CSV table of C-alpha atoms in Angstrom, one decimal:
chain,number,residue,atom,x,y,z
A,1,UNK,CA,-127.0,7.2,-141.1
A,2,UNK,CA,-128.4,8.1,-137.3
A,3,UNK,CA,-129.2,5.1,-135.3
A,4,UNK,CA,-131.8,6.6,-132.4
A,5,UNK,CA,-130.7,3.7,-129.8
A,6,UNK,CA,-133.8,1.2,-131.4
A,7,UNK,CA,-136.4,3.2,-129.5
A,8,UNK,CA,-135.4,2.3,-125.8
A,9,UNK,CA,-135.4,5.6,-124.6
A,10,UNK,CA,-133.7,8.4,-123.9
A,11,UNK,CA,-130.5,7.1,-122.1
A,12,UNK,CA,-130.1,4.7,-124.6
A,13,UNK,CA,-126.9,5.0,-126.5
A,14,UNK,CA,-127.5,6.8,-130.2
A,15,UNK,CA,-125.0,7.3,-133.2
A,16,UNK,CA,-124.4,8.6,-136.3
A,17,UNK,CA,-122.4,7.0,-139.3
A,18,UNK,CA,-120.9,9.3,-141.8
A,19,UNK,CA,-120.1,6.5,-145.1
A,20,UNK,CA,-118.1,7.9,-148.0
A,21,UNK,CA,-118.0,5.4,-151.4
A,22,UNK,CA,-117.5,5.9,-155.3
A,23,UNK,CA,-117.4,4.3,-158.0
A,24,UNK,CA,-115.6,7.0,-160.2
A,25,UNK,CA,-113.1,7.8,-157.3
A,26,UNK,CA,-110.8,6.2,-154.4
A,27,UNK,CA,-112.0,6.8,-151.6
A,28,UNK,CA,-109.1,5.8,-149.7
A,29,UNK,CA,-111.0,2.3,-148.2
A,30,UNK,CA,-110.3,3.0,-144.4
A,31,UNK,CA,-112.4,3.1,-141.8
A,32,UNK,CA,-112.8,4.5,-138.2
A,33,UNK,CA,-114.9,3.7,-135.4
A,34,UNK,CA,-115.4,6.9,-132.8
A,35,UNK,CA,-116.4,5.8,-129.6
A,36,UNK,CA,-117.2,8.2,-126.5
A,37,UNK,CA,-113.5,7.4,-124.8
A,38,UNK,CA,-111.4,6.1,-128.3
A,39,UNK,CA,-111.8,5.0,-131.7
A,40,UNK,CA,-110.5,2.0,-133.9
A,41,UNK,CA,-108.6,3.1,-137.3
A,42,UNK,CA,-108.3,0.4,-139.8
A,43,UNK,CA,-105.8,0.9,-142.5
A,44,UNK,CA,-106.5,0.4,-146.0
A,45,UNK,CA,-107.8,-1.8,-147.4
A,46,UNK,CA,-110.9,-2.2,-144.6
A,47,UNK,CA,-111.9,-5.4,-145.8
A,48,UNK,CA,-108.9,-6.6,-144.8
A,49,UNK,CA,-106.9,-4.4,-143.0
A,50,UNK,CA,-103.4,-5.3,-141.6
A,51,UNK,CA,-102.8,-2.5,-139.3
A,52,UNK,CA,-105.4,-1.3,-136.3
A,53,UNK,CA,-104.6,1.8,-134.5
A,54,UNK,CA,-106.6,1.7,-130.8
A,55,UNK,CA,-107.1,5.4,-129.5
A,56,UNK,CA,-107.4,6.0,-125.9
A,57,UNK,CA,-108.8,9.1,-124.8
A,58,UNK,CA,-109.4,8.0,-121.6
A,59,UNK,CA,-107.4,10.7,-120.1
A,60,UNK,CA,-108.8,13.1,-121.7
A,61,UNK,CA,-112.8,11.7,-123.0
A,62,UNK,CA,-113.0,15.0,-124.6
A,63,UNK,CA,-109.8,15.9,-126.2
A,64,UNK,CA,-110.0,16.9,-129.5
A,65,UNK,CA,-109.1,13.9,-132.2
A,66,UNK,CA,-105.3,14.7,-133.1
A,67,UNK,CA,-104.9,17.0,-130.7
A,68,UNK,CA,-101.3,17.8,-129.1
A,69,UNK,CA,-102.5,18.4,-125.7
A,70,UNK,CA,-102.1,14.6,-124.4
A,71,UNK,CA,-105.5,14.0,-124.1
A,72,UNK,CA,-104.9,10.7,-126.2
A,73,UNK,CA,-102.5,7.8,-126.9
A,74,UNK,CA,-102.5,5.6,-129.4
A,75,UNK,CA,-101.2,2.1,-130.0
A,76,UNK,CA,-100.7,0.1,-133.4
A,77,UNK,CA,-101.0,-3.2,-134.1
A,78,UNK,CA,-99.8,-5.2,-137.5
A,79,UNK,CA,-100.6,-8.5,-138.5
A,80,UNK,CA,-98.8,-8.4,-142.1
A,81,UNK,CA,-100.9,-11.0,-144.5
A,82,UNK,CA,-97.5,-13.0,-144.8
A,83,UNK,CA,-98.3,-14.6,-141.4
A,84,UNK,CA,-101.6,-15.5,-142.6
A,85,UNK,CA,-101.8,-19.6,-142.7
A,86,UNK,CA,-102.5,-19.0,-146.8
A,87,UNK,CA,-98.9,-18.0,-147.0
A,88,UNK,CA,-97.6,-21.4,-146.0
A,89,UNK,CA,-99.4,-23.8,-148.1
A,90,UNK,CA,-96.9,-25.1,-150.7
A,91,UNK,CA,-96.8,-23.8,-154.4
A,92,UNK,CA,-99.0,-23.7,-156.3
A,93,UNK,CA,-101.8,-21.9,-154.1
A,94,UNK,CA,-105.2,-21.3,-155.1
A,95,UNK,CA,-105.6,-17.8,-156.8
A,96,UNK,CA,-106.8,-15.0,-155.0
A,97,UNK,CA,-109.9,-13.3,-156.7
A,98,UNK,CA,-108.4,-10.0,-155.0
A,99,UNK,CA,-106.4,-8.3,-153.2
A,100,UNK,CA,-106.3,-9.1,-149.6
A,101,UNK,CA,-108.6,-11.8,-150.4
A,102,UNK,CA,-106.7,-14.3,-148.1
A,103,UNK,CA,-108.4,-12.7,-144.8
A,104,UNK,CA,-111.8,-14.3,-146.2
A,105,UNK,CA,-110.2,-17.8,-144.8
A,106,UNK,CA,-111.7,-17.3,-141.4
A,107,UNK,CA,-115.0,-16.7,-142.3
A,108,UNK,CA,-114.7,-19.7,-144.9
A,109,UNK,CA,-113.6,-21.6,-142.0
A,110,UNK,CA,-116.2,-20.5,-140.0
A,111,UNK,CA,-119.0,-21.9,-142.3
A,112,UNK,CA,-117.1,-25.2,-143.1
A,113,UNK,CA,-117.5,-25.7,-138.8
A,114,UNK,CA,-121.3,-24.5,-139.1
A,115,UNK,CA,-121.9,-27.0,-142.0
A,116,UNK,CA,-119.8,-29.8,-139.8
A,117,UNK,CA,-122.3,-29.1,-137.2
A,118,UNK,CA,-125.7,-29.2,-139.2
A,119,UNK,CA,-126.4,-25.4,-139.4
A,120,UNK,CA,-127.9,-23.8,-141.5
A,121,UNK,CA,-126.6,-20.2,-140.5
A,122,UNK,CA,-124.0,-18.7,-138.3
A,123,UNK,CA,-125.2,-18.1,-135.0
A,124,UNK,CA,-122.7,-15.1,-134.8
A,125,UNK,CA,-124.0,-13.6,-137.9
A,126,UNK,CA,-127.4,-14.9,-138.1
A,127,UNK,CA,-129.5,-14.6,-141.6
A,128,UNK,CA,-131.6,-11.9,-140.0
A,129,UNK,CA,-127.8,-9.6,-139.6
A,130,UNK,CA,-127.6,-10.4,-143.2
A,131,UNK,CA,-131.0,-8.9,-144.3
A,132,UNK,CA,-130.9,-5.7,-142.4
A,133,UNK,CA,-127.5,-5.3,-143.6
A,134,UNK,CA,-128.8,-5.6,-147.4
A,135,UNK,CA,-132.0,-3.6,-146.6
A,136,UNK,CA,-129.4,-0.4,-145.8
A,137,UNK,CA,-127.2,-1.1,-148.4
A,138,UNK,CA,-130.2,-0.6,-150.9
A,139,UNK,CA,-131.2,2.1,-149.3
A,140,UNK,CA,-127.6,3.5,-149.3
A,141,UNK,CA,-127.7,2.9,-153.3
């Protein structure tokens, strides 16, 4: 996927998305976002990681990635699912339909508050998100 910076120009900022997915494979489920001065590395499984790795490159914008010339530090943060508030509700706990699937709290949360308020839609993921969203994934398929 290129994104051409939504036609405002030249100094707009463009980018490219490289997606890898299989149905007859594993694909490893992790995902990293490159950015001119760093990038974000989400351990498996992206949908609901429990590890981030933040990559500064700061010092060095264009060290290569990996490179052992300390153009780049990196700093880890976990956030191991145990500490998730799903883990202290007493036993029995509803099932999980799969793995992971306890991250999908907050965004549960999130519409139980936009109901409680009388929305209709999230206003930090409008309804328009959602449609261009599904109009690349069918074009992806």
């Amino acid at each position: 996927l290129v994104w051409d910076g939504g036609g405002a120009g030249a100094d707009a900022p463009a980018g490219v998305a490289s997606l890898t997915f299989g149905f007859a494979c594993n694909t490893g489920e992790t995902a990293e976002i490159v950015c001119e001065r760093g990038a974000l590395r989400l351990a498996t499984p992206a949908h609901a990681p429990t590890r981030l790795t933040v990559v500064d490159r700061n010092g060095c914008p264009f060290a290569r990635p990996g490179a052992a010339d300390g153009g780049e530090r990196e700093e880890t943060f976990e956030e191991p699912l145990e500490r998730l508030p799903y883990h202290s509700w007493p036993l029995p706990r509803p099932p999980i339909s799969y793995p992971h699937g306890e991250g999908m709290m907050y965004e549960a949360q999130h519409v139980e508050d936009c109901l409680a308020q009388g929305l209709q839609e999230s206003p930090w993921y409008p309804l328009d998100e959602t449609l261009a969203v599904a109009k690349v994934m069918d074009e992806c398929l």
